[in-house]
PDB file of C-alpha atoms in Angstrom:
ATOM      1  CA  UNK A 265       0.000   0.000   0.000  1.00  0.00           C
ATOM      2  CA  UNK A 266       1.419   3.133  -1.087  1.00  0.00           C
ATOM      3  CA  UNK A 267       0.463   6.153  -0.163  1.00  0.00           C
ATOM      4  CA  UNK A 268       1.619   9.785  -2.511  1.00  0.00           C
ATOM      5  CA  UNK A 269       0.812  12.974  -1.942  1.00  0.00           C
ATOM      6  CA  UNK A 270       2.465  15.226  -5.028  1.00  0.00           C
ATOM      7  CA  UNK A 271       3.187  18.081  -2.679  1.00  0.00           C
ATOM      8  CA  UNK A 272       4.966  16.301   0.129  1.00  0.00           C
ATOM      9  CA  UNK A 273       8.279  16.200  -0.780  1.00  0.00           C
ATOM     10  CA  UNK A 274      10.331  15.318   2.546  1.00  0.00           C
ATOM     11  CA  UNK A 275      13.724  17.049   2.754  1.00  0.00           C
ATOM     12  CA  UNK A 276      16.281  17.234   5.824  1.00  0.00           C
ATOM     13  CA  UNK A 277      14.424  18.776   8.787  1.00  0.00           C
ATOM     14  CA  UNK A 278      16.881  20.775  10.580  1.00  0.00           C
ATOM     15  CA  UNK A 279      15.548  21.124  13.679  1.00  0.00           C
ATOM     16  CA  UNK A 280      14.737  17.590  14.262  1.00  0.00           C
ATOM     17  CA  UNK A 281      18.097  16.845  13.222  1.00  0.00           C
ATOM     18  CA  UNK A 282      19.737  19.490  16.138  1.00  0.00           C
ATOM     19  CA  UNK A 283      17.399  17.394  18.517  1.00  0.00           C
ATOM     20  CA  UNK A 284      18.287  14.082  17.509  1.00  0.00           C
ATOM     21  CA  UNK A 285      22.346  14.770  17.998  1.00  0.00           C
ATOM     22  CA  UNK A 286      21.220  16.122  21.403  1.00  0.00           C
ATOM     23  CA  UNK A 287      19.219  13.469  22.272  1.00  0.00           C
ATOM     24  CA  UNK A 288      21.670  11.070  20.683  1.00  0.00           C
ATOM     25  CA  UNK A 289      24.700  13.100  22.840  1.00  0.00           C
ATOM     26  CA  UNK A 290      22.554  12.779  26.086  1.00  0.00           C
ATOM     27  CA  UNK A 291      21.475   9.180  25.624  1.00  0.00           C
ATOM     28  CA  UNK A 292      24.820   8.134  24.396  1.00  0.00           C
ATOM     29  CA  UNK A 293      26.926   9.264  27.422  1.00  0.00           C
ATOM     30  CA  UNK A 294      23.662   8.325  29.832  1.00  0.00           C
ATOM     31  CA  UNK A 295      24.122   4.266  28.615  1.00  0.00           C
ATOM     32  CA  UNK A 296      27.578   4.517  27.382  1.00  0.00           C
ATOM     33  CA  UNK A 297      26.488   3.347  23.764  1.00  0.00           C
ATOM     34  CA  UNK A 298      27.979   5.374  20.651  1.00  0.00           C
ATOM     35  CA  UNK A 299      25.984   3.843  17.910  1.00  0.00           C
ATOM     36  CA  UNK A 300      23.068   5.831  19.945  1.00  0.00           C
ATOM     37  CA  UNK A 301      24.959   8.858  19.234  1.00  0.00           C
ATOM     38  CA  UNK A 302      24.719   8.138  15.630  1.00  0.00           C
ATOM     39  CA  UNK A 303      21.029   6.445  15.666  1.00  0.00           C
ATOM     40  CA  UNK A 304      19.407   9.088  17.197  1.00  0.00           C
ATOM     41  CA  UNK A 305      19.845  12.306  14.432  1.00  0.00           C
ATOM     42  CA  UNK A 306      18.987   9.210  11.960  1.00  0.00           C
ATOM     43  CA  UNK A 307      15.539   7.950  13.836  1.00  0.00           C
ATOM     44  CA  UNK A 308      15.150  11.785  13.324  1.00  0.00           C
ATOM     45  CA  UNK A 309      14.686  11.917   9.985  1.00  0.00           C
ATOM     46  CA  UNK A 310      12.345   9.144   9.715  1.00  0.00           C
ATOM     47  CA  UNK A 311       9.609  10.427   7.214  1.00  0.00           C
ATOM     48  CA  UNK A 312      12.791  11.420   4.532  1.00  0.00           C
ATOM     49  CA  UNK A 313      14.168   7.963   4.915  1.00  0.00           C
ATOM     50  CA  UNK A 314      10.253   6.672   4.202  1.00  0.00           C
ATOM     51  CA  UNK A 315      10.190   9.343   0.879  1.00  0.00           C
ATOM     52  CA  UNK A 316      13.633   8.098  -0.332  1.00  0.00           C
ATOM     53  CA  UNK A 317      13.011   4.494   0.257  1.00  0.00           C
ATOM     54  CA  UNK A 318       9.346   5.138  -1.397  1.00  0.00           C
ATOM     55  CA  UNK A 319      11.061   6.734  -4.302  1.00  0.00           C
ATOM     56  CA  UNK A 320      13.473   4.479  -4.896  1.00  0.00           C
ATOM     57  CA  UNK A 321      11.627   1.357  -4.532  1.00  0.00           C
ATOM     58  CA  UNK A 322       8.425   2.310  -5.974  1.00  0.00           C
ATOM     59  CA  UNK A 323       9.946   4.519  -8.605  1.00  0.00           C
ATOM     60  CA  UNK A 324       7.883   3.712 -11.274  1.00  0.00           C
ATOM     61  CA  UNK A 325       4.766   3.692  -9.868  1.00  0.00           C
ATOM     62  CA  UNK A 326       5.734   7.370  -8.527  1.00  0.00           C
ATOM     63  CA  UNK A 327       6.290   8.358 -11.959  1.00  0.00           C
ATOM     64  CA  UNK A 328       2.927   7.294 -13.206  1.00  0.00           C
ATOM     65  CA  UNK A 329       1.521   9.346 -10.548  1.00  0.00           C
ATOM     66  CA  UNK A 330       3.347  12.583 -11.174  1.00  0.00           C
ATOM     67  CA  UNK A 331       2.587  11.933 -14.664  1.00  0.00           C
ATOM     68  CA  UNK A 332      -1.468  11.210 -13.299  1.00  0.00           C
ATOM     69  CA  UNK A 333      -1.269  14.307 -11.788  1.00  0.00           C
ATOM     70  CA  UNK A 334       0.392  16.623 -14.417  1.00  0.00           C
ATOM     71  CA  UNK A 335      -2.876  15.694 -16.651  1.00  0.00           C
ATOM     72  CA  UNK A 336      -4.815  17.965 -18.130  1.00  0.00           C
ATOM     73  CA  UNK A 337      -7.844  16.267 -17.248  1.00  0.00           C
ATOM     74  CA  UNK A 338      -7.672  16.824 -13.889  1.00  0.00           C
ATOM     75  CA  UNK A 339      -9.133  20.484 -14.325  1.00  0.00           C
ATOM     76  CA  UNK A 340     -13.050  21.230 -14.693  1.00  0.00           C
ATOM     77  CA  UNK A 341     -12.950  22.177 -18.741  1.00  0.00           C
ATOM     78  CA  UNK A 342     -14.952  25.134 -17.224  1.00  0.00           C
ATOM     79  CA  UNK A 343     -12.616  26.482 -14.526  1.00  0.00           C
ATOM     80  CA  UNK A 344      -9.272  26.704 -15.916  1.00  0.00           C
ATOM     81  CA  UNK A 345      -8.018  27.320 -11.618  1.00  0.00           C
ATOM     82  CA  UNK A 346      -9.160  24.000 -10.704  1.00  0.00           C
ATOM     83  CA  UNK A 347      -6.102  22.437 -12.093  1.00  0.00           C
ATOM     84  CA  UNK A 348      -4.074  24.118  -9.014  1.00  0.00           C
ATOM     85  CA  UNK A 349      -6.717  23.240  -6.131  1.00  0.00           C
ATOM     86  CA  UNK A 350      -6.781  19.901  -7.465  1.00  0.00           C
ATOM     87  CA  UNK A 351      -3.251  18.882  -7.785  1.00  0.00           C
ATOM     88  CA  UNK A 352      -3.348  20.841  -4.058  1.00  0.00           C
ATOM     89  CA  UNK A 353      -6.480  18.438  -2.812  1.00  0.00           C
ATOM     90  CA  UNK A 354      -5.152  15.041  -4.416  1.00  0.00           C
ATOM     91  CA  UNK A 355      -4.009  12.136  -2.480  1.00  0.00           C
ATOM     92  CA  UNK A 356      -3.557   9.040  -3.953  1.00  0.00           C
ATOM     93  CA  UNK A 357      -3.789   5.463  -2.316  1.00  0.00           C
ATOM     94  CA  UNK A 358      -2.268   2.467  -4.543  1.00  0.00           C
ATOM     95  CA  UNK A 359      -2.979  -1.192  -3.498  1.00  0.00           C
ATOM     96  CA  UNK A 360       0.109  -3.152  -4.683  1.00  0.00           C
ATOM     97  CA  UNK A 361      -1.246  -6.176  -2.795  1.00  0.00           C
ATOM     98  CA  UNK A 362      -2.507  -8.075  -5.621  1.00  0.00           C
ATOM     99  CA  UNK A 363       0.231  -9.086  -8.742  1.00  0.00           C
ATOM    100  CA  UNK A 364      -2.343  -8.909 -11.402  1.00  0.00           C
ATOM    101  CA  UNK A 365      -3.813  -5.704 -11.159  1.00  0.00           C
ATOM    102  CA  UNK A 366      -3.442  -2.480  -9.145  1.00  0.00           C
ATOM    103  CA  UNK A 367      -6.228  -0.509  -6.877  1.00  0.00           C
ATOM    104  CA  UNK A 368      -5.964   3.264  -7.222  1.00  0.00           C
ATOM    105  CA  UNK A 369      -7.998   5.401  -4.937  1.00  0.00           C
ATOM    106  CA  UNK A 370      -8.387   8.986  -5.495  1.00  0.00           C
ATOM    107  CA  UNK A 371      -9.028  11.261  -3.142  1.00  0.00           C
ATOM    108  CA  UNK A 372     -10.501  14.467  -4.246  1.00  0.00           C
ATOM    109  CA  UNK A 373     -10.611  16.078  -1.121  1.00  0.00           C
ATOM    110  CA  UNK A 374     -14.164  17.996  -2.687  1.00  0.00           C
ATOM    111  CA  UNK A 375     -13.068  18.806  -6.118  1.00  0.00           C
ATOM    112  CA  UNK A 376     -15.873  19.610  -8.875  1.00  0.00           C
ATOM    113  CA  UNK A 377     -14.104  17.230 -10.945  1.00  0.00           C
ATOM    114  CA  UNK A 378     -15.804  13.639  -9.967  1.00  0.00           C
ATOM    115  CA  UNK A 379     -18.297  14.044 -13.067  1.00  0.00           C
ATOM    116  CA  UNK A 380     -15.518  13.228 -15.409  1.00  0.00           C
ATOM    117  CA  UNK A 381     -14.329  10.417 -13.651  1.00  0.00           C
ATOM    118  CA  UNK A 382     -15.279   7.915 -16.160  1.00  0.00           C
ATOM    119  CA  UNK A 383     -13.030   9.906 -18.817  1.00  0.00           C
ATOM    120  CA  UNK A 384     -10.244  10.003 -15.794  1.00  0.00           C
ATOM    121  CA  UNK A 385     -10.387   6.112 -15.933  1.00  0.00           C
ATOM    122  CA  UNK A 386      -8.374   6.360 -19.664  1.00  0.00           C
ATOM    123  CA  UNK A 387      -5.565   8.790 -17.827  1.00  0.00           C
ATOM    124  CA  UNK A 388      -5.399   6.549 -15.001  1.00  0.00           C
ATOM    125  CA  UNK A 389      -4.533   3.679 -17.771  1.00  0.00           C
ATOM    126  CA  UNK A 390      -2.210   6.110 -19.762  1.00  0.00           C
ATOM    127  CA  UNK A 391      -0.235   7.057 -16.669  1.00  0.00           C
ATOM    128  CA  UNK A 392       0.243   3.531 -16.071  1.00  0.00           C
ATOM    129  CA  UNK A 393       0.294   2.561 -19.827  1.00  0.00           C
ATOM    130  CA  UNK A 394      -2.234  -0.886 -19.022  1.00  0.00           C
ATOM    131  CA  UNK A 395      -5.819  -0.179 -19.014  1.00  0.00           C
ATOM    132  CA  UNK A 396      -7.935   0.872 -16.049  1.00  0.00           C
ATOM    133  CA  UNK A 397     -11.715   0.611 -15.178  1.00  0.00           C
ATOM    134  CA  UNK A 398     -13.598   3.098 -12.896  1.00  0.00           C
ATOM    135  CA  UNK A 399     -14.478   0.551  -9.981  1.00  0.00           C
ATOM    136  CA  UNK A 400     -16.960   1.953  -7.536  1.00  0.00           C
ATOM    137  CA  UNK A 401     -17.396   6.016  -6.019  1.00  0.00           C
ATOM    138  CA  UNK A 402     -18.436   6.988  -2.847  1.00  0.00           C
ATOM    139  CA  UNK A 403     -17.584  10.316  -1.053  1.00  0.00           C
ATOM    140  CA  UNK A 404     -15.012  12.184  -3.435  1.00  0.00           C
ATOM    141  CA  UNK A 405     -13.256   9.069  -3.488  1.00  0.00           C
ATOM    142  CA  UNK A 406     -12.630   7.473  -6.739  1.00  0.00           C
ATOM    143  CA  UNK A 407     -11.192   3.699  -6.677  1.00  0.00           C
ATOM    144  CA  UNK A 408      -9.586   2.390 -10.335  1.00  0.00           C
ATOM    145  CA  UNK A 409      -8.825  -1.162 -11.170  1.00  0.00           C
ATOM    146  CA  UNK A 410      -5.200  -0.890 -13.420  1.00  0.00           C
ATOM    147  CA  UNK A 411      -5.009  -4.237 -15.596  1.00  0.00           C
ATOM    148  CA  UNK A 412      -1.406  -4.958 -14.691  1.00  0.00           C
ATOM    149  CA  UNK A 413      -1.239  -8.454 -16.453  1.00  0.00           C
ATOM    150  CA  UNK A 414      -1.707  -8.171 -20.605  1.00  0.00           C
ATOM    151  CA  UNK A 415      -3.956 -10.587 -22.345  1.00  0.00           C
ATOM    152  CA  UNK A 416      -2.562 -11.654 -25.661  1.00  0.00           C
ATOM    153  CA  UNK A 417      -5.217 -12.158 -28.025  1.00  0.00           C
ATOM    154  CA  UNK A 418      -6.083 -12.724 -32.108  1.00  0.00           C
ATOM    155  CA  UNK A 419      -6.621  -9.972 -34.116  1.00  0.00           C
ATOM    156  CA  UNK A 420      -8.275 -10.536 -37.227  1.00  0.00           C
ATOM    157  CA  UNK A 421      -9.070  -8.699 -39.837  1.00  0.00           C
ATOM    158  CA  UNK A 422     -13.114  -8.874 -39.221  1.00  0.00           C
ATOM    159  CA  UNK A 423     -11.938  -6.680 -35.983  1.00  0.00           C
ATOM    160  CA  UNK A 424     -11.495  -3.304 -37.980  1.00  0.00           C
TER     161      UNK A 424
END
């Protein structure tokens, strides 16, 4: 289960890294243990170490989300300023749990958007490049079923 938000980007938070060498100073000389001198400033800077293991790990999936989210369908074709509240509101929740497709929840947080959602469903699929169906809708939140796994079929000429 990952969850992306396209605004939090987690960089080094000073102040929590001052506190964790004190703490790491005091609790190092208090039980005589260096390695808590160095653990400390690094337990510190826990949500970073979540963003860069996220990103690194999960990089693709990240990338179909920025792309998701850099859409142009994700404004109201009436209200060109919706594009910035929404990419403001968004959170995203993607279910990983299954290997044969992927569940993508999105949260509008109140955006005027949800009556395209249907037409959302094909950027969903491009963003992922597999197809993806609009599964169900219920309070702003939008869930998507991506098609991981490809069917190979025949195509015939009685298709066209």
């Amino acid at each position: 289960m990952l969850k992306y938000n396209p605004n939090d980007h987690f960089q080094l938070n000073a102040p929590l890294l001052v506190t964790g060498v004190i703490a790491g100073i005091i609790l190092g000389f208090t039980f005589h243990s260096a390695s808590l001198l160095i653990l400390m400033p690094i337990v510190s800077q826990y949500k970073w170490l979540i963003d860069c293991f996220n990103r690194i790990v999960y990089s693709d999936q990240i990338k179909a989300l920025d792309r998701l989210t850099n859409s142009a369908k994700l404004a109201d074709k009436r209200d060109n300023y919706t594009i910035g509240r929404y990419r403001n509101a968004v959170n995203y929740m993607l279910d990983m749990s299954n290997p044969r497709y992927y569940l993508l929840a999105v949260d509008a947080n109140g955006v005027t958007n949800t009556r395209n959602l249907r037409e959302l469903a094909n950027e969903v699929g491009a963003a992922f490049h597999h197809s993806a169906n609009l599964e169900s809708v219920s309070n702003g939140k939008a869930v998507y079923r991506i098609n991981i796994t490809q069917s190979q079929g025949q195509i015939s000429e009685s298709d066209f």
